[in-house]
Amino acid sequence: MRNVSERPRTSYLANAVSSGYSRNRNTVRHQARGIGRISAIAILVIEVFMIGLFYVSEQSKVTTYDYKMSAMDAQIANLEAERDDLKVEQERLNSIAKNAKSTVAANMETAHVAGYAD
């Protein structure tokens, strides 16, 4: 076996370069740390809360549209009823005008009240 004096003399830099290490370099690898368990739970709770708020806001929009639609349906029903009443009134006025122009109605006698029974 060789003793220390028989070893070949090399500089520190040569040993460092050949072994993969060099000056002013860290030889420790640092791994990036992820978020912790509590942070992950907090983020999950916040995400669920945000999704809930989004759902509630969408439902309120639907409810608002539903109120508008029901108001429009009521207005349509009122307008249809008014249209039907106007059709009846138009037919009544047309029949009165036809009767006034007819010769048969012109030849009729006017009705008189004969009296009431006591």
PDB file of C-alpha atoms in Angstrom:
ATOM      1  CA  MET A   1       0.000   0.000   0.000  1.00  0.00           C
ATOM      2  CA  ARG A   2       1.153   3.469  -0.743  1.00  0.00           C
ATOM      3  CA  ASN A   3       1.581   5.989   1.947  1.00  0.00           C
ATOM      4  CA  VAL A   4       0.617   9.642   1.774  1.00  0.00           C
ATOM      5  CA  SER A   5       3.948  10.845   0.512  1.00  0.00           C
ATOM      6  CA  GLU A   6       3.763   8.571  -2.541  1.00  0.00           C
ATOM      7  CA  ARG A   7       0.438   9.891  -3.770  1.00  0.00           C
ATOM      8  CA  PRO A   8       0.576  12.072  -6.821  1.00  0.00           C
ATOM      9  CA  ARG A   9       0.317  15.745  -6.065  1.00  0.00           C
ATOM     10  CA  THR A  10      -2.648  17.497  -7.706  1.00  0.00           C
ATOM     11  CA  SER A  11      -4.105  20.839  -6.981  1.00  0.00           C
ATOM     12  CA  TYR A  12      -7.403  21.342  -5.170  1.00  0.00           C
ATOM     13  CA  LEU A  13      -8.968  22.812  -8.306  1.00  0.00           C
ATOM     14  CA  ALA A  14      -8.118  19.772 -10.403  1.00  0.00           C
ATOM     15  CA  ASN A  15      -9.694  17.468  -7.834  1.00  0.00           C
ATOM     16  CA  ALA A  16     -12.801  19.669  -7.629  1.00  0.00           C
ATOM     17  CA  VAL A  17     -13.266  19.852 -11.392  1.00  0.00           C
ATOM     18  CA  SER A  18     -12.749  16.152 -11.924  1.00  0.00           C
ATOM     19  CA  SER A  19     -15.163  15.221  -9.150  1.00  0.00           C
ATOM     20  CA  GLY A  20     -17.890  17.581 -10.428  1.00  0.00           C
ATOM     21  CA  TYR A  21     -17.479  20.227  -7.726  1.00  0.00           C
ATOM     22  CA  SER A  22     -15.998  23.627  -8.214  1.00  0.00           C
ATOM     23  CA  ARG A  23     -15.520  26.722  -6.124  1.00  0.00           C
ATOM     24  CA  ASN A  24     -18.408  28.935  -5.103  1.00  0.00           C
ATOM     25  CA  ARG A  25     -21.001  26.324  -5.958  1.00  0.00           C
ATOM     26  CA  ASN A  26     -23.524  24.922  -3.599  1.00  0.00           C
ATOM     27  CA  THR A  27     -23.361  21.178  -3.378  1.00  0.00           C
ATOM     28  CA  VAL A  28     -26.812  20.919  -1.788  1.00  0.00           C
ATOM     29  CA  ARG A  29     -29.866  20.679  -3.958  1.00  0.00           C
ATOM     30  CA  HIS A  30     -32.866  22.570  -2.718  1.00  0.00           C
ATOM     31  CA  GLN A  31     -36.230  21.269  -3.777  1.00  0.00           C
ATOM     32  CA  ALA A  32     -39.101  23.643  -4.278  1.00  0.00           C
ATOM     33  CA  ARG A  33     -41.611  23.218  -1.508  1.00  0.00           C
ATOM     34  CA  GLY A  34     -45.271  22.901  -2.373  1.00  0.00           C
ATOM     35  CA  ILE A  35     -48.113  24.376  -0.436  1.00  0.00           C
ATOM     36  CA  GLY A  36     -48.876  22.831   2.904  1.00  0.00           C
ATOM     37  CA  ARG A  37     -51.905  20.864   3.970  1.00  0.00           C
ATOM     38  CA  ILE A  38     -53.610  23.813   5.683  1.00  0.00           C
ATOM     39  CA  SER A  39     -53.041  26.080   2.695  1.00  0.00           C
ATOM     40  CA  ALA A  40     -54.465  23.457   0.356  1.00  0.00           C
ATOM     41  CA  ILE A  41     -57.572  23.092   2.518  1.00  0.00           C
ATOM     42  CA  ALA A  42     -57.984  26.870   2.698  1.00  0.00           C
ATOM     43  CA  ILE A  43     -57.715  27.187  -1.076  1.00  0.00           C
ATOM     44  CA  LEU A  44     -60.250  24.383  -1.539  1.00  0.00           C
ATOM     45  CA  VAL A  45     -62.702  26.045   0.853  1.00  0.00           C
ATOM     46  CA  ILE A  46     -62.324  29.373  -0.966  1.00  0.00           C
ATOM     47  CA  GLU A  47     -62.899  27.688  -4.339  1.00  0.00           C
ATOM     48  CA  VAL A  48     -66.054  25.959  -3.091  1.00  0.00           C
ATOM     49  CA  PHE A  49     -67.277  29.274  -1.667  1.00  0.00           C
ATOM     50  CA  MET A  50     -66.646  31.048  -4.995  1.00  0.00           C
ATOM     51  CA  ILE A  51     -68.465  28.336  -6.948  1.00  0.00           C
ATOM     52  CA  GLY A  52     -71.384  28.660  -4.524  1.00  0.00           C
ATOM     53  CA  LEU A  53     -71.520  32.421  -5.030  1.00  0.00           C
ATOM     54  CA  PHE A  54     -71.471  31.954  -8.791  1.00  0.00           C
ATOM     55  CA  TYR A  55     -74.329  29.435  -8.551  1.00  0.00           C
ATOM     56  CA  VAL A  56     -76.420  31.745  -6.358  1.00  0.00           C
ATOM     57  CA  SER A  57     -75.858  34.717  -8.653  1.00  0.00           C
ATOM     58  CA  GLU A  58     -76.908  32.680 -11.682  1.00  0.00           C
ATOM     59  CA  GLN A  59     -80.036  31.493  -9.871  1.00  0.00           C
ATOM     60  CA  SER A  60     -80.970  35.050  -8.949  1.00  0.00           C
ATOM     61  CA  LYS A  61     -80.616  36.056 -12.601  1.00  0.00           C
ATOM     62  CA  VAL A  62     -82.940  33.215 -13.599  1.00  0.00           C
ATOM     63  CA  THR A  63     -85.441  34.289 -10.938  1.00  0.00           C
ATOM     64  CA  THR A  64     -85.323  37.867 -12.212  1.00  0.00           C
ATOM     65  CA  TYR A  65     -85.994  36.674 -15.755  1.00  0.00           C
ATOM     66  CA  ASP A  66     -88.828  34.500 -14.426  1.00  0.00           C
ATOM     67  CA  TYR A  67     -90.470  37.543 -12.807  1.00  0.00           C
ATOM     68  CA  LYS A  68     -90.145  39.479 -16.053  1.00  0.00           C
ATOM     69  CA  MET A  69     -91.600  36.570 -18.027  1.00  0.00           C
ATOM     70  CA  SER A  70     -94.571  36.188 -15.667  1.00  0.00           C
ATOM     71  CA  ALA A  71     -95.254  39.930 -15.901  1.00  0.00           C
ATOM     72  CA  MET A  72     -95.174  39.700 -19.699  1.00  0.00           C
ATOM     73  CA  ASP A  73     -97.474  36.651 -19.625  1.00  0.00           C
ATOM     74  CA  ALA A  74     -99.975  38.564 -17.473  1.00  0.00           C
ATOM     75  CA  GLN A  75     -99.790  41.530 -19.851  1.00  0.00           C
ATOM     76  CA  ILE A  76    -100.380  39.227 -22.844  1.00  0.00           C
ATOM     77  CA  ALA A  77    -103.387  37.636 -21.119  1.00  0.00           C
ATOM     78  CA  ASN A  78    -104.859  41.086 -20.365  1.00  0.00           C
ATOM     79  CA  LEU A  79    -104.333  42.234 -23.958  1.00  0.00           C
ATOM     80  CA  GLU A  80    -105.947  39.061 -25.341  1.00  0.00           C
ATOM     81  CA  ALA A  81    -108.987  39.547 -23.088  1.00  0.00           C
ATOM     82  CA  GLU A  82    -109.244  43.181 -24.201  1.00  0.00           C
ATOM     83  CA  ARG A  83    -108.961  42.112 -27.842  1.00  0.00           C
ATOM     84  CA  ASP A  84    -111.799  39.599 -27.377  1.00  0.00           C
ATOM     85  CA  ASP A  85    -113.972  42.289 -25.749  1.00  0.00           C
ATOM     86  CA  LEU A  86    -113.243  44.648 -28.633  1.00  0.00           C
ATOM     87  CA  LYS A  87    -114.199  41.965 -31.180  1.00  0.00           C
ATOM     88  CA  VAL A  88    -117.543  41.484 -29.442  1.00  0.00           C
ATOM     89  CA  GLU A  89    -118.128  45.240 -29.342  1.00  0.00           C
ATOM     90  CA  GLN A  90    -117.238  45.515 -33.046  1.00  0.00           C
ATOM     91  CA  GLU A  91    -119.709  42.782 -33.992  1.00  0.00           C
ATOM     92  CA  ARG A  92    -122.450  44.401 -31.890  1.00  0.00           C
ATOM     93  CA  LEU A  93    -121.890  47.775 -33.532  1.00  0.00           C
ATOM     94  CA  ASN A  94    -121.829  46.174 -36.990  1.00  0.00           C
ATOM     95  CA  SER A  95    -125.118  44.384 -36.336  1.00  0.00           C
ATOM     96  CA  ILE A  96    -126.768  47.615 -35.093  1.00  0.00           C
ATOM     97  CA  ALA A  97    -125.568  49.443 -38.224  1.00  0.00           C
ATOM     98  CA  LYS A  98    -126.861  46.615 -40.469  1.00  0.00           C
ATOM     99  CA  ASN A  99    -130.247  46.621 -38.748  1.00  0.00           C
ATOM    100  CA  ALA A 100    -130.572  50.379 -39.081  1.00  0.00           C
ATOM    101  CA  LYS A 101    -129.936  50.168 -42.848  1.00  0.00           C
ATOM    102  CA  SER A 102    -132.225  47.200 -43.519  1.00  0.00           C
ATOM    103  CA  THR A 103    -135.670  47.786 -45.064  1.00  0.00           C
ATOM    104  CA  VAL A 104    -137.299  45.164 -42.875  1.00  0.00           C
ATOM    105  CA  ALA A 105    -136.279  46.979 -39.702  1.00  0.00           C
ATOM    106  CA  ALA A 106    -137.426  50.302 -41.143  1.00  0.00           C
ATOM    107  CA  ASN A 107    -140.933  48.898 -41.807  1.00  0.00           C
ATOM    108  CA  MET A 108    -141.422  47.606 -38.249  1.00  0.00           C
ATOM    109  CA  GLU A 109    -143.563  49.422 -35.770  1.00  0.00           C
ATOM    110  CA  THR A 110    -142.020  50.800 -32.631  1.00  0.00           C
ATOM    111  CA  ALA A 111    -142.915  48.946 -29.491  1.00  0.00           C
ATOM    112  CA  HIS A 112    -145.087  50.588 -26.851  1.00  0.00           C
ATOM    113  CA  VAL A 113    -145.518  49.554 -23.287  1.00  0.00           C
ATOM    114  CA  ALA A 114    -149.107  48.657 -22.842  1.00  0.00           C
ATOM    115  CA  GLY A 115    -148.999  48.796 -19.094  1.00  0.00           C
ATOM    116  CA  TYR A 116    -148.165  46.764 -16.112  1.00  0.00           C
ATOM    117  CA  ALA A 117    -150.427  44.471 -14.180  1.00  0.00           C
ATOM    118  CA  ASP A 118    -151.236  45.538 -10.679  1.00  0.00           C
TER     119      ASP A 118
END
